[in-house]
C-alpha cells in the first residue's frame, strides 16, 4: 500500500454534475405512448436490480413480507420477555427458597406446599410498580420502542417496494409468482437484458450486459473484496499470547460500509458516484484528515452505544442458541465459513448464491481436513474425561430407571444434563480410529471448490500453521458466536486506532482504483477483471499485463474471477484483452493435454476413482472432478488400467487439462448452442449420438414435461459449470506453482490423491468417439443449496431490505 502514494493518477475521472451515471448524455430514447408502468428511465438502477435479485433469491413477495413481519415480532418478543423475566418473576418462590402455603379444603398436606408456575409470577400491578420504579428499565424500553417504530416504518416502506417488484416480475418480465421458483437467476437476468431493448430502464446505454447488472448489484461488494485482497482493511490483529488473529464481524463490517459507502459522511455522493473531490490527488492529505475525523466520530458513537448493543447481542445469542446447545452440544464444534473467509474467497462479480453454492460444495472436504488435525495429548485427556463422566451418568440413569423419585433430588437433572454435554464435547476431540492421515490430498480437494489458496500452503498441508490459517477462513461456530458477542467492545477500538491510521491509504485506494463506466457509474477497477491493468504475470497473464505490483490483484483473483464470470455467464462477450487471455489459456490447456492422460482413460476409471475416494452419492460433475483428482493415485500406485496396462505417471494439472481440452473440443460441432449447454450430458439414443435435438424432444412431450426437463437441464448446467471452474482452478494453481518454483528447480508433481470427501456412485459412461460425453446418473440430486444467515446487513440497509435469513437459494448461474 505504500506504493499508492507514487501511483496517484491511475485513472483520472472527470466530474459530472448529472445525477444519473454519465454516458451517452445526448441519447434520445423513444418511449411508446399509452404505457403507464413506472419502469422507464429508473433513476437508481442499483437499488432496483438489487431488489429484483433479492426478490428472486428470497422466494417472492409472500416470503419476504412474512420475514419482515416476524422480525418485528421477534424484536418485540425479546424485549417484552426479557423485561418480564427481570421484573415479573419471583425467583425465591420458583427455586423453593421461600415456602408457599396454599389454602383450600380440597388440597392435601403435600399439595399445600407444592409450588406452581402461577405462584412464581407476580401480579400485574406489582410487576408494573417494579418496572416504573426502575429508571434504567424505562429508559431502555423507550429506546427499544423508538427503534421498533423506526423498524415498523421501514417495514411498511419495504412492503411497498416488494409489491412494486412483484408487479415488475408479473407485467414486465412475464413471470408469475407461482412459477418464480422454476426460474434460475440466469433466466431472470436474460429477461432483464431483453427488456432493456424493448423498454429502456437505463437511458445511458442502449444495451445492458450481464456485467453491467453484476456491477450495479455488487458495486460496493467489489470494493470490499478488493480491499480485503489488497490487505487494506485492518482485520488482522496481533493479540498477546495468541499471535496474529483475524477479527471481522457483522458489526465491524457494517461500520466499514457506513463510513466508506452509504453513510451521511461517506466517500460516495450517491449510490453510483464517488464524490468528485476524492478523484483528485491535489488535496489527498486534507481528505485523509477529514476521513480520519469521520472514523473517530463513528468510533466514539460505537463506544457510547456499546453497552446497549452488547446487551442486545447477549440476549439475542441466548435466545437463539441456548436451546440448540442443550439439544445438540456438539453443534458448537461444527464449523462455518467465516465472514473474512467469504470475502477472501469471493471472486470479483460473484453473487451471493454463487458464492454460497461454491463454499457449500467445499464444506465437507474442508471439515474433513480440519478434523484430521488432532492433539494426541488432548485425545488422551478427552478419553479419560469421557470415561469418568460416562460412568457417573450411567449410574444416575440406572437409578432413575429403578426409581423415578431420584429425579426429585435437587440438581439431579442438572447433573445429568451437564454430564451429557461434557461427554458430547469430549468425544469431539477423540479422533476416528479408521481415519487416514492425508492432508495434502484433502487440501487439494478443498482448493477445487474454494479456488483460492496461499502459495505457502502447497506442500505444507500437514503443518499446524497451515491448519491455523485455514481456521481463520473456516472457523468453529463457537468462535463465531464469541466474536459477535465481543464485537461491540472491540469494534470501537479498531475504528479509532487501526482504521484511522489507514485513512490516507484508503483515500489513495479509492482514487487509484475507481473507474467510470458509461451507463453504470463509478465502480472498482478490479471489478472490470481487466487483465492488462490488474493481471499478474505469475497467473498466466505474462506478456498481457502492464500492471505494477501495486496494481496487481493478489492470489490470481483477476484471472480466476474472469474465468468464473465467463463460465457462469456463457452469453457474455468479454472485451478484447480478456478474450486474448481466455484464448491463451485454452491454447495452454490444449498444449498440456497432449502430454496428459486421455479423457477416455480418466472417465473410464471413474468407478474405481469414486470407490477409492469413498464417495457417497452419484452425480456426473462429482464423478468428473473425482476422476481428475484421483488419477494421480492410480498412476503413483502403479495400478494397471482397465486394459491391463500400466498407466504412466501424471499430475492433476495434466489430467485437468485433458478433460478441459475434451470439453472444448466437444463444443466445436455445436457452436450454435450456448457454451454452458454443450457441457451438459446428452440424452443418448441407441445409435450412440452425443446430442439430441431440443426441438425433436419438445415435439414428443407435453408442456409440463418440457418445463420439468428444462429445470433439470438448468440444474445440470449449473453443476457442470461448477465442475468446469473447479478444473480451471486446479489447473491454474498448478501452472502458477510451476512458474513460482521454476527458479528453484523442476516442478514437483502434486502428492497423489488418496482420501477425498466427494460423492460416490457409478461413473460417467464413455462414448467410443474421440469426444467425451458425460452422462450423470438420473438418481443424482443436482442444484440448489442452503444459505446460512451471514448475508451482510449493510447492503440490506442500503436497499431497504432485511438481513438475509436462513433460506434455500434456487437460482444458479
PDB file of C-alpha atoms in Angstrom, residues 4 12 21 55 69 99 185 192 268 326 346 496 505 512 567 631 674 678 682 692 737 758 766:
ATOM      1  CA  UNK A   4      -0.061   4.034  -3.719  1.00  0.00           C
ATOM      2  CA  UNK A  12      -8.410  10.356 -13.779  1.00  0.00           C
ATOM      3  CA  UNK A  21     -24.322   7.952 -14.364  1.00  0.00           C
ATOM      4  CA  UNK A  55     -36.854 -10.891  -4.586  1.00  0.00           C
ATOM      5  CA  UNK A  69     -43.262  -9.177   9.978  1.00  0.00           C
ATOM      6  CA  UNK A  99     -42.328 -21.739  51.326  1.00  0.00           C
ATOM      7  CA  UNK A 185     -31.300 -16.151 -11.822  1.00  0.00           C
ATOM      8  CA  UNK A 192     -33.927  -8.136 -17.925  1.00  0.00           C
ATOM      9  CA  UNK A 268     -19.866   8.389  -2.251  1.00  0.00           C
ATOM     10  CA  UNK A 326     -28.821 -28.027  25.154  1.00  0.00           C
ATOM     11  CA  UNK A 346     -15.056 -14.376  -3.127  1.00  0.00           C
ATOM     12  CA  UNK A 496     -10.396   4.603  16.458  1.00  0.00           C
ATOM     13  CA  UNK A 505      -4.186   4.660   2.070  1.00  0.00           C
ATOM     14  CA  UNK A 512      -6.473   4.964  -7.900  1.00  0.00           C
ATOM     15  CA  UNK A 567     -18.179 -19.793 -17.254  1.00  0.00           C
ATOM     16  CA  UNK A 631      -5.987 -40.066 -11.224  1.00  0.00           C
ATOM     17  CA  UNK A 674     -24.563 -21.752 -25.704  1.00  0.00           C
ATOM     18  CA  UNK A 678     -22.549 -28.044 -24.517  1.00  0.00           C
ATOM     19  CA  UNK A 682     -26.707 -35.691 -23.825  1.00  0.00           C
ATOM     20  CA  UNK A 692     -30.291 -34.837 -29.432  1.00  0.00           C
ATOM     21  CA  UNK A 737       3.191 -23.273  -8.869  1.00  0.00           C
ATOM     22  CA  UNK A 758     -16.509 -36.457  -2.567  1.00  0.00           C
ATOM     23  CA  UNK A 766     -17.914 -43.067 -22.249  1.00  0.00           C
TER      24      UNK A 766
END
